[in-house]
Amino acid sequence: QVQLVESGGGLVQAGGSLRLSCAASGRTFTSYRMGWFRQAPGKEREILAGISGFGGPTYYADSVKGRFTISRDNGKNTLYLQMNNLKPEDTAVYYCAATSPGGRYYVVSDVSSWGQGTQVTVSS
């Protein structure tokens, strides 16, 4: 099972940018479909973006389409989320997730491994 560690969260003003990283352990990183989720206080965890094992195709939720970009560097076993034009409603804990082949990367219950989460706070 892959182990995931996120980094890159923090406090940013509205309109600003952040890049999240997710470092994965293990030698089977390319076998996993990867995704980014977020969870705001009092809300359910929601899928933001997903990417297949070798970098494409990708999926984006409507709420982040055109502002966020998911990518992966399989040589570094790392997943990224570039977030631009951030809004106060983007404030949440962000999680990276790995889903085994056959699983649905956009379904919370199908996720095989979760990172510990990183806080993103966007001030107005």
mmCIF file of N, CA and C in Angstrom:
data_model
loop_
_atom_site.group_PDB
_atom_site.id
_atom_site.type_symbol
_atom_site.label_atom_id
_atom_site.label_comp_id
_atom_site.label_asym_id
_atom_site.label_seq_id
_atom_site.Cartn_x
_atom_site.Cartn_y
_atom_site.Cartn_z
ATOM 1 N N GLN A 1 0.845 -1.185 0.000
ATOM 2 C CA GLN A 1 0.000 0.000 0.000
ATOM 3 C C GLN A 1 0.886 1.244 0.000
ATOM 4 N N VAL A 2 0.535 2.221 -0.796
ATOM 5 C CA VAL A 2 1.349 3.418 -0.913
ATOM 6 C C VAL A 2 1.098 4.333 0.284
ATOM 7 N N GLN A 3 2.162 5.003 0.735
ATOM 8 C CA GLN A 3 2.064 5.994 1.814
ATOM 9 C C GLN A 3 2.155 7.382 1.180
ATOM 10 N N LEU A 4 1.332 8.313 1.645
ATOM 11 C CA LEU A 4 1.248 9.636 1.038
ATOM 12 C C LEU A 4 1.493 10.724 2.077
ATOM 13 N N VAL A 5 2.298 11.735 1.693
ATOM 14 C CA VAL A 5 2.575 12.866 2.576
ATOM 15 C C VAL A 5 2.418 14.155 1.779
ATOM 16 N N GLU A 6 1.453 14.992 2.220
ATOM 17 C CA GLU A 6 1.223 16.261 1.527
ATOM 18 C C GLU A 6 2.063 17.372 2.121
ATOM 19 N N SER A 7 2.280 18.402 1.309
ATOM 20 C CA SER A 7 2.919 19.633 1.771
ATOM 21 C C SER A 7 2.461 20.774 0.878
ATOM 22 N N GLY A 8 2.718 22.014 1.342
ATOM 23 C CA GLY A 8 2.441 23.167 0.501
ATOM 24 C C GLY A 8 1.233 23.994 0.875
ATOM 25 N N GLY A 9 0.483 23.577 1.873
ATOM 26 C CA GLY A 9 -0.656 24.371 2.291
ATOM 27 C C GLY A 9 -0.212 25.632 3.015
ATOM 28 N N GLY A 10 -1.178 26.496 3.333
ATOM 29 C CA GLY A 10 -0.856 27.706 4.056
ATOM 30 C C GLY A 10 -1.949 28.737 3.941
ATOM 31 N N LEU A 11 -1.593 29.974 4.300
ATOM 32 C CA LEU A 11 -2.525 31.107 4.269
ATOM 33 C C LEU A 11 -2.189 31.976 3.066
ATOM 34 N N VAL A 12 -3.206 32.323 2.292
ATOM 35 C CA VAL A 12 -2.995 33.139 1.101
ATOM 36 C C VAL A 12 -4.188 34.079 0.944
ATOM 37 N N GLN A 13 -3.950 35.226 0.344
ATOM 38 C CA GLN A 13 -5.039 36.158 0.084
ATOM 39 C C GLN A 13 -5.832 35.722 -1.138
ATOM 40 N N ALA A 14 -7.062 36.146 -1.191
ATOM 41 C CA ALA A 14 -7.902 35.854 -2.350
ATOM 42 C C ALA A 14 -7.219 36.345 -3.625
ATOM 43 N N GLY A 15 -7.284 35.515 -4.660
ATOM 44 C CA GLY A 15 -6.618 35.827 -5.912
ATOM 45 C C GLY A 15 -5.208 35.274 -6.011
ATOM 46 N N GLY A 16 -4.688 34.790 -4.894
ATOM 47 C CA GLY A 16 -3.338 34.256 -4.874
ATOM 48 C C GLY A 16 -3.256 32.818 -5.338
ATOM 49 N N SER A 17 -2.054 32.251 -5.242
ATOM 50 C CA SER A 17 -1.799 30.887 -5.721
ATOM 51 C C SER A 17 -1.042 30.081 -4.679
ATOM 52 N N LEU A 18 -1.237 28.784 -4.724
ATOM 53 C CA LEU A 18 -0.477 27.828 -3.928
ATOM 54 C C LEU A 18 -0.265 26.583 -4.772
ATOM 55 N N ARG A 19 0.810 25.861 -4.480
ATOM 56 C CA ARG A 19 1.003 24.558 -5.108
ATOM 57 C C ARG A 19 1.160 23.512 -4.012
ATOM 58 N N LEU A 20 0.286 22.548 -4.043
ATOM 59 C CA LEU A 20 0.365 21.424 -3.114
ATOM 60 C C LEU A 20 1.162 20.291 -3.744
ATOM 61 N N SER A 21 1.907 19.596 -2.901
ATOM 62 C CA SER A 21 2.653 18.419 -3.341
ATOM 63 C C SER A 21 2.246 17.229 -2.493
ATOM 64 N N CYS A 22 2.365 16.059 -3.069
ATOM 65 C CA CYS A 22 2.041 14.823 -2.359
ATOM 66 C C CYS A 22 3.103 13.795 -2.734
ATOM 67 N N ALA A 23 3.970 13.480 -1.789
ATOM 68 C CA ALA A 23 5.031 12.516 -2.022
ATOM 69 C C ALA A 23 4.547 11.117 -1.673
ATOM 70 N N ALA A 24 4.763 10.185 -2.583
ATOM 71 C CA ALA A 24 4.305 8.812 -2.395
ATOM 72 C C ALA A 24 5.481 7.868 -2.212
ATOM 73 N N SER A 25 5.343 6.947 -1.301
ATOM 74 C CA SER A 25 6.367 5.918 -1.115
ATOM 75 C C SER A 25 6.028 4.708 -1.977
ATOM 76 N N GLY A 26 6.987 3.814 -2.139
ATOM 77 C CA GLY A 26 6.716 2.597 -2.883
ATOM 78 C C GLY A 26 7.130 2.695 -4.336
ATOM 79 N N ARG A 27 7.190 1.528 -4.981
ATOM 80 C CA ARG A 27 7.670 1.476 -6.359
ATOM 81 C C ARG A 27 6.560 1.227 -7.359
ATOM 82 N N THR A 28 5.304 1.347 -6.927
ATOM 83 C CA THR A 28 4.187 1.080 -7.825
ATOM 84 C C THR A 28 3.318 2.311 -8.019
ATOM 85 N N PHE A 29 3.919 3.489 -7.929
ATOM 86 C CA PHE A 29 3.160 4.741 -7.997
ATOM 87 C C PHE A 29 2.332 4.813 -9.269
ATOM 88 N N THR A 30 2.869 4.363 -10.394
ATOM 89 C CA THR A 30 2.167 4.496 -11.666
ATOM 90 C C THR A 30 0.932 3.611 -11.751
ATOM 91 N N SER A 31 0.814 2.639 -10.869
ATOM 92 C CA SER A 31 -0.362 1.768 -10.911
ATOM 93 C C SER A 31 -1.592 2.413 -10.266
ATOM 94 N N TYR A 32 -1.373 3.522 -9.577
ATOM 95 C CA TYR A 32 -2.472 4.173 -8.858
ATOM 96 C C TYR A 32 -3.033 5.357 -9.647
ATOM 97 N N ARG A 33 -4.343 5.434 -9.671
ATOM 98 C CA ARG A 33 -4.999 6.668 -10.082
ATOM 99 C C ARG A 33 -4.957 7.584 -8.870
ATOM 100 N N MET A 34 -4.583 8.837 -9.107
ATOM 101 C CA MET A 34 -4.400 9.764 -8.004
ATOM 102 C C MET A 34 -5.444 10.873 -8.054
ATOM 103 N N GLY A 35 -5.751 11.391 -6.886
ATOM 104 C CA GLY A 35 -6.731 12.462 -6.836
ATOM 105 C C GLY A 35 -6.465 13.413 -5.693
ATOM 106 N N TRP A 36 -7.061 14.577 -5.775
ATOM 107 C CA TRP A 36 -7.058 15.562 -4.701
ATOM 108 C C TRP A 36 -8.505 15.760 -4.252
ATOM 109 N N PHE A 37 -8.706 15.719 -2.945
ATOM 110 C CA PHE A 37 -9.988 15.987 -2.322
ATOM 111 C C PHE A 37 -9.804 17.161 -1.349
ATOM 112 N N ARG A 38 -10.915 17.699 -0.894
ATOM 113 C CA ARG A 38 -10.859 18.675 0.183
ATOM 114 C C ARG A 38 -12.085 18.498 1.077
ATOM 115 N N GLN A 39 -11.921 18.968 2.314
ATOM 116 C CA GLN A 39 -13.025 18.906 3.261
ATOM 117 C C GLN A 39 -13.040 20.176 4.085
ATOM 118 N N ALA A 40 -14.128 20.909 3.974
ATOM 119 C CA ALA A 40 -14.324 22.122 4.765
ATOM 120 C C ALA A 40 -15.110 21.756 6.029
ATOM 121 N N PRO A 41 -15.001 22.561 7.079
ATOM 122 C CA PRO A 41 -15.720 22.267 8.325
ATOM 123 C C PRO A 41 -17.213 22.100 8.087
ATOM 124 N N GLY A 42 -17.759 21.013 8.597
ATOM 125 C CA GLY A 42 -19.192 20.759 8.478
ATOM 126 C C GLY A 42 -19.638 20.241 7.132
ATOM 127 N N LYS A 43 -18.684 19.990 6.245
ATOM 128 C CA LYS A 43 -19.047 19.519 4.897
ATOM 129 C C LYS A 43 -18.412 18.160 4.634
ATOM 130 N N GLU A 44 -18.948 17.472 3.640
ATOM 131 C CA GLU A 44 -18.389 16.186 3.250
ATOM 132 C C GLU A 44 -17.116 16.378 2.425
ATOM 133 N N ARG A 45 -16.281 15.343 2.432
ATOM 134 C CA ARG A 45 -15.075 15.375 1.604
ATOM 135 C C ARG A 45 -15.492 15.301 0.137
ATOM 136 N N GLU A 46 -14.898 16.179 -0.689
ATOM 137 C CA GLU A 46 -15.288 16.242 -2.090
ATOM 138 C C GLU A 46 -14.078 16.102 -3.006
ATOM 139 N N ILE A 47 -14.301 15.446 -4.145
ATOM 140 C CA ILE A 47 -13.264 15.284 -5.153
ATOM 141 C C ILE A 47 -13.074 16.601 -5.876
ATOM 142 N N LEU A 48 -11.813 16.967 -6.096
ATOM 143 C CA LEU A 48 -11.485 18.170 -6.856
ATOM 144 C C LEU A 48 -10.917 17.832 -8.224
ATOM 145 N N ALA A 49 -9.999 16.885 -8.248
ATOM 146 C CA ALA A 49 -9.295 16.572 -9.487
ATOM 147 C C ALA A 49 -8.751 15.155 -9.414
ATOM 148 N N GLY A 50 -8.615 14.531 -10.582
ATOM 149 C CA GLY A 50 -8.069 13.188 -10.655
ATOM 150 C C GLY A 50 -7.189 13.040 -11.878
ATOM 151 N N ILE A 51 -6.279 12.074 -11.818
ATOM 152 C CA ILE A 51 -5.354 11.855 -12.925
ATOM 153 C C ILE A 51 -5.011 10.375 -12.986
ATOM 154 N N SER A 52 -4.866 9.850 -14.182
ATOM 155 C CA SER A 52 -4.581 8.434 -14.340
ATOM 156 C C SER A 52 -3.095 8.165 -14.116
ATOM 157 N N GLY A 53 -2.722 6.893 -14.192
ATOM 158 C CA GLY A 53 -1.396 6.471 -13.771
ATOM 159 C C GLY A 53 -0.234 7.097 -14.526
ATOM 160 N N PHE A 54 -0.426 7.349 -15.810
ATOM 161 C CA PHE A 54 0.659 7.892 -16.625
ATOM 162 C C PHE A 54 0.391 9.325 -17.064
ATOM 163 N N GLY A 55 -0.441 10.016 -16.322
ATOM 164 C CA GLY A 55 -0.555 11.467 -16.498
ATOM 165 C C GLY A 55 -1.755 11.955 -17.274
ATOM 166 N N GLY A 56 -2.557 11.098 -17.784
ATOM 167 C CA GLY A 56 -3.742 11.583 -18.483
ATOM 168 C C GLY A 56 -4.674 10.444 -18.772
ATOM 169 N N PRO A 57 -5.964 10.628 -18.930
ATOM 170 C CA PRO A 57 -6.676 11.894 -18.873
ATOM 171 C C PRO A 57 -6.881 12.391 -17.447
ATOM 172 N N THR A 58 -7.395 13.620 -17.326
ATOM 173 C CA THR A 58 -7.635 14.235 -16.032
ATOM 174 C C THR A 58 -9.112 14.589 -15.872
ATOM 175 N N TYR A 59 -9.477 14.799 -14.623
ATOM 176 C CA TYR A 59 -10.851 15.173 -14.272
ATOM 177 C C TYR A 59 -10.794 16.367 -13.334
ATOM 178 N N TYR A 60 -11.739 17.292 -13.479
ATOM 179 C CA TYR A 60 -11.839 18.425 -12.568
ATOM 180 C C TYR A 60 -13.301 18.645 -12.175
ATOM 181 N N ALA A 61 -13.499 18.951 -10.920
ATOM 182 C CA ALA A 61 -14.822 19.375 -10.476
ATOM 183 C C ALA A 61 -15.115 20.758 -11.045
ATOM 184 N N ASP A 62 -16.367 21.044 -11.267
ATOM 185 C CA ASP A 62 -16.738 22.338 -11.836
ATOM 186 C C ASP A 62 -16.258 23.509 -10.982
ATOM 187 N N SER A 63 -16.205 23.304 -9.681
ATOM 188 C CA SER A 63 -15.837 24.395 -8.768
ATOM 189 C C SER A 63 -14.385 24.832 -8.929
ATOM 190 N N VAL A 64 -13.544 23.996 -9.515
ATOM 191 C CA VAL A 64 -12.118 24.348 -9.640
ATOM 192 C C VAL A 64 -11.628 24.350 -11.082
ATOM 193 N N LYS A 65 -12.489 23.962 -12.003
ATOM 194 C CA LYS A 65 -12.090 23.886 -13.410
ATOM 195 C C LYS A 65 -11.626 25.258 -13.893
ATOM 196 N N GLY A 66 -10.469 25.285 -14.556
ATOM 197 C CA GLY A 66 -9.911 26.535 -15.057
ATOM 198 C C GLY A 66 -9.033 27.265 -14.053
ATOM 199 N N ARG A 67 -9.070 26.849 -12.784
ATOM 200 C CA ARG A 67 -8.246 27.490 -11.754
ATOM 201 C C ARG A 67 -7.194 26.534 -11.181
ATOM 202 N N PHE A 68 -7.534 25.258 -11.062
ATOM 203 C CA PHE A 68 -6.627 24.263 -10.488
ATOM 204 C C PHE A 68 -6.111 23.339 -11.597
ATOM 205 N N THR A 69 -4.865 22.874 -11.421
ATOM 206 C CA THR A 69 -4.282 21.929 -12.364
ATOM 207 C C THR A 69 -3.628 20.794 -11.608
ATOM 208 N N ILE A 70 -4.022 19.570 -11.926
ATOM 209 C CA ILE A 70 -3.419 18.397 -11.315
ATOM 210 C C ILE A 70 -2.355 17.857 -12.260
ATOM 211 N N SER A 71 -1.250 17.396 -11.681
ATOM 212 C CA SER A 71 -0.188 16.788 -12.488
ATOM 213 C C SER A 71 0.571 15.806 -11.610
ATOM 214 N N ARG A 72 1.365 14.984 -12.238
ATOM 215 C CA ARG A 72 2.171 14.024 -11.498
ATOM 216 C C ARG A 72 3.521 13.870 -12.181
ATOM 217 N N ASP A 73 4.542 13.617 -11.364
ATOM 218 C CA ASP A 73 5.891 13.332 -11.852
ATOM 219 C C ASP A 73 6.206 11.924 -11.370
ATOM 220 N N ASN A 74 6.040 10.949 -12.235
ATOM 221 C CA ASN A 74 6.229 9.559 -11.831
ATOM 222 C C ASN A 74 7.686 9.240 -11.506
ATOM 223 N N GLY A 75 8.617 9.993 -12.090
ATOM 224 C CA GLY A 75 10.023 9.793 -11.756
ATOM 225 C C GLY A 75 10.341 10.198 -10.321
ATOM 226 N N LYS A 76 9.528 11.120 -9.773
ATOM 227 C CA LYS A 76 9.727 11.582 -8.400
ATOM 228 C C LYS A 76 8.656 11.036 -7.457
ATOM 229 N N ASN A 77 7.758 10.185 -7.968
ATOM 230 C CA ASN A 77 6.651 9.656 -7.147
ATOM 231 C C ASN A 77 5.888 10.787 -6.449
ATOM 232 N N THR A 78 5.586 11.825 -7.186
ATOM 233 C CA THR A 78 4.961 13.002 -6.580
ATOM 234 C C THR A 78 3.762 13.466 -7.395
ATOM 235 N N LEU A 79 2.722 13.825 -6.675
ATOM 236 C CA LEU A 79 1.507 14.393 -7.242
ATOM 237 C C LEU A 79 1.460 15.867 -6.871
ATOM 238 N N TYR A 80 0.931 16.686 -7.769
ATOM 239 C CA TYR A 80 0.850 18.131 -7.527
ATOM 240 C C TYR A 80 -0.567 18.641 -7.754
ATOM 241 N N LEU A 81 -0.854 19.766 -7.114
ATOM 242 C CA LEU A 81 -2.067 20.511 -7.408
ATOM 243 C C LEU A 81 -1.695 21.991 -7.420
ATOM 244 N N GLN A 82 -1.680 22.574 -8.593
ATOM 245 C CA GLN A 82 -1.443 24.005 -8.734
ATOM 246 C C GLN A 82 -2.790 24.709 -8.609
ATOM 247 N N MET A 83 -2.883 25.627 -7.669
ATOM 248 C CA MET A 83 -4.140 26.324 -7.399
ATOM 249 C C MET A 83 -3.943 27.814 -7.648
ATOM 250 N N ASN A 84 -4.667 28.349 -8.601
ATOM 251 C CA ASN A 84 -4.593 29.765 -8.947
ATOM 252 C C ASN A 84 -5.931 30.443 -8.680
ATOM 253 N N ASN A 85 -5.880 31.774 -8.588
ATOM 254 C CA ASN A 85 -7.089 32.555 -8.368
ATOM 255 C C ASN A 85 -7.912 31.980 -7.206
ATOM 256 N N LEU A 86 -7.266 31.791 -6.092
ATOM 257 C CA LEU A 86 -7.927 31.180 -4.942
ATOM 258 C C LEU A 86 -9.004 32.097 -4.370
ATOM 259 N N LYS A 87 -10.055 31.481 -3.848
ATOM 260 C CA LYS A 87 -11.201 32.197 -3.295
ATOM 261 C C LYS A 87 -11.397 31.779 -1.838
ATOM 262 N N PRO A 88 -12.017 32.630 -1.037
ATOM 263 C CA PRO A 88 -12.264 32.251 0.366
ATOM 264 C C PRO A 88 -12.998 30.918 0.502
ATOM 265 N N GLU A 89 -13.861 30.596 -0.421
ATOM 266 C CA GLU A 89 -14.596 29.325 -0.360
ATOM 267 C C GLU A 89 -13.711 28.115 -0.666
ATOM 268 N N ASP A 90 -12.474 28.333 -1.061
ATOM 269 C CA ASP A 90 -11.528 27.231 -1.240
ATOM 270 C C ASP A 90 -10.893 26.816 0.087
ATOM 271 N N THR A 91 -11.164 27.544 1.149
ATOM 272 C CA THR A 91 -10.599 27.214 2.456
ATOM 273 C C THR A 91 -11.077 25.841 2.914
ATOM 274 N N ALA A 92 -10.120 24.960 3.217
ATOM 275 C CA ALA A 92 -10.439 23.581 3.593
ATOM 276 C C ALA A 92 -9.136 22.850 3.907
ATOM 277 N N VAL A 93 -9.277 21.619 4.382
ATOM 278 C CA VAL A 93 -8.140 20.704 4.461
ATOM 279 C C VAL A 93 -8.105 19.919 3.158
ATOM 280 N N TYR A 94 -6.939 19.891 2.533
ATOM 281 C CA TYR A 94 -6.770 19.233 1.245
ATOM 282 C C TYR A 94 -6.041 17.908 1.430
ATOM 283 N N TYR A 95 -6.555 16.875 0.761
ATOM 284 C CA TYR A 95 -6.013 15.531 0.884
ATOM 285 C C TYR A 95 -5.653 14.978 -0.485
ATOM 286 N N CYS A 96 -4.505 14.318 -0.563
ATOM 287 C CA CYS A 96 -4.251 13.538 -1.761
ATOM 288 C C CYS A 96 -4.688 12.098 -1.499
ATOM 289 N N ALA A 97 -4.999 11.403 -2.569
ATOM 290 C CA ALA A 97 -5.571 10.071 -2.445
ATOM 291 C C ALA A 97 -5.083 9.177 -3.570
ATOM 292 N N ALA A 98 -4.850 7.919 -3.239
ATOM 293 C CA ALA A 98 -4.431 6.924 -4.222
ATOM 294 C C ALA A 98 -5.484 5.829 -4.314
ATOM 295 N N THR A 99 -5.860 5.495 -5.531
ATOM 296 C CA THR A 99 -6.874 4.467 -5.753
ATOM 297 C C THR A 99 -6.288 3.347 -6.602
ATOM 298 N N SER A 100 -6.480 2.124 -6.155
ATOM 299 C CA SER A 100 -5.947 0.962 -6.863
ATOM 300 C C SER A 100 -6.695 0.739 -8.175
ATOM 301 N N PRO A 101 -6.058 0.019 -9.110
ATOM 302 C CA PRO A 101 -6.744 -0.293 -10.374
ATOM 303 C C PRO A 101 -8.105 -0.941 -10.135
ATOM 304 N N GLY A 102 -9.081 -0.499 -10.885
ATOM 305 C CA GLY A 102 -10.439 -1.016 -10.721
ATOM 306 C C GLY A 102 -11.299 -0.175 -9.807
ATOM 307 N N GLY A 103 -10.658 0.651 -8.979
ATOM 308 C CA GLY A 103 -11.407 1.535 -8.081
ATOM 309 C C GLY A 103 -11.777 2.835 -8.777
ATOM 310 N N ARG A 104 -12.770 3.496 -8.227
ATOM 311 C CA ARG A 104 -13.207 4.784 -8.767
ATOM 312 C C ARG A 104 -12.528 5.884 -7.959
ATOM 313 N N TYR A 105 -11.593 6.618 -8.587
ATOM 314 C CA TYR A 105 -10.748 7.569 -7.857
ATOM 315 C C TYR A 105 -11.548 8.731 -7.294
ATOM 316 N N TYR A 106 -12.761 8.930 -7.805
ATOM 317 C CA TYR A 106 -13.589 10.052 -7.385
ATOM 318 C C TYR A 106 -14.571 9.676 -6.280
ATOM 319 N N VAL A 107 -14.489 8.424 -5.812
ATOM 320 C CA VAL A 107 -15.377 7.944 -4.756
ATOM 321 C C VAL A 107 -14.573 7.733 -3.480
ATOM 322 N N VAL A 108 -14.963 8.414 -2.409
ATOM 323 C CA VAL A 108 -14.208 8.359 -1.153
ATOM 324 C C VAL A 108 -14.004 6.919 -0.674
ATOM 325 N N SER A 109 -15.030 6.101 -0.743
ATOM 326 C CA SER A 109 -14.939 4.735 -0.215
ATOM 327 C C SER A 109 -14.068 3.824 -1.058
ATOM 328 N N ASP A 110 -13.729 4.208 -2.290
ATOM 329 C CA ASP A 110 -12.860 3.403 -3.144
ATOM 330 C C ASP A 110 -11.387 3.740 -2.973
ATOM 331 N N VAL A 111 -11.085 4.827 -2.289
ATOM 332 C CA VAL A 111 -9.693 5.263 -2.134
ATOM 333 C C VAL A 111 -8.919 4.257 -1.281
ATOM 334 N N SER A 112 -7.708 3.910 -1.742
ATOM 335 C CA SER A 112 -6.874 2.929 -1.033
ATOM 336 C C SER A 112 -6.041 3.575 0.061
ATOM 337 N N SER A 113 -5.499 4.754 -0.217
ATOM 338 C CA SER A 113 -4.625 5.430 0.747
ATOM 339 C C SER A 113 -4.900 6.923 0.730
ATOM 340 N N TRP A 114 -4.834 7.533 1.914
ATOM 341 C CA TRP A 114 -5.006 8.970 2.077
ATOM 342 C C TRP A 114 -3.750 9.587 2.676
ATOM 343 N N GLY A 115 -3.467 10.816 2.279
ATOM 344 C CA GLY A 115 -2.465 11.584 2.975
ATOM 345 C C GLY A 115 -3.042 12.117 4.273
ATOM 346 N N GLN A 116 -2.207 12.801 5.040
ATOM 347 C CA GLN A 116 -2.636 13.295 6.351
ATOM 348 C C GLN A 116 -3.429 14.588 6.250
ATOM 349 N N GLY A 117 -3.398 15.235 5.105
ATOM 350 C CA GLY A 117 -4.122 16.480 4.904
ATOM 351 C C GLY A 117 -3.246 17.692 5.148
ATOM 352 N N THR A 118 -3.509 18.765 4.413
ATOM 353 C CA THR A 118 -2.803 20.024 4.593
ATOM 354 C C THR A 118 -3.836 21.153 4.525
ATOM 355 N N GLN A 119 -3.719 22.093 5.453
ATOM 356 C CA GLN A 119 -4.703 23.172 5.564
ATOM 357 C C GLN A 119 -4.408 24.260 4.546
ATOM 358 N N VAL A 120 -5.437 24.677 3.828
ATOM 359 C CA VAL A 120 -5.381 25.835 2.938
ATOM 360 C C VAL A 120 -6.406 26.841 3.431
ATOM 361 N N THR A 121 -5.943 28.055 3.709
ATOM 362 C CA THR A 121 -6.830 29.121 4.178
ATOM 363 C C THR A 121 -6.690 30.314 3.250
ATOM 364 N N VAL A 122 -7.813 30.770 2.710
ATOM 365 C CA VAL A 122 -7.823 31.895 1.786
ATOM 366 C C VAL A 122 -8.569 33.043 2.446
ATOM 367 N N SER A 123 -7.865 34.148 2.649
ATOM 368 C CA SER A 123 -8.481 35.313 3.286
ATOM 369 C C SER A 123 -9.038 36.262 2.236
ATOM 370 N N SER A 124 -10.103 36.947 2.624
ATOM 371 C CA SER A 124 -10.744 37.877 1.672
ATOM 372 C C SER A 124 -10.166 39.277 1.781
#
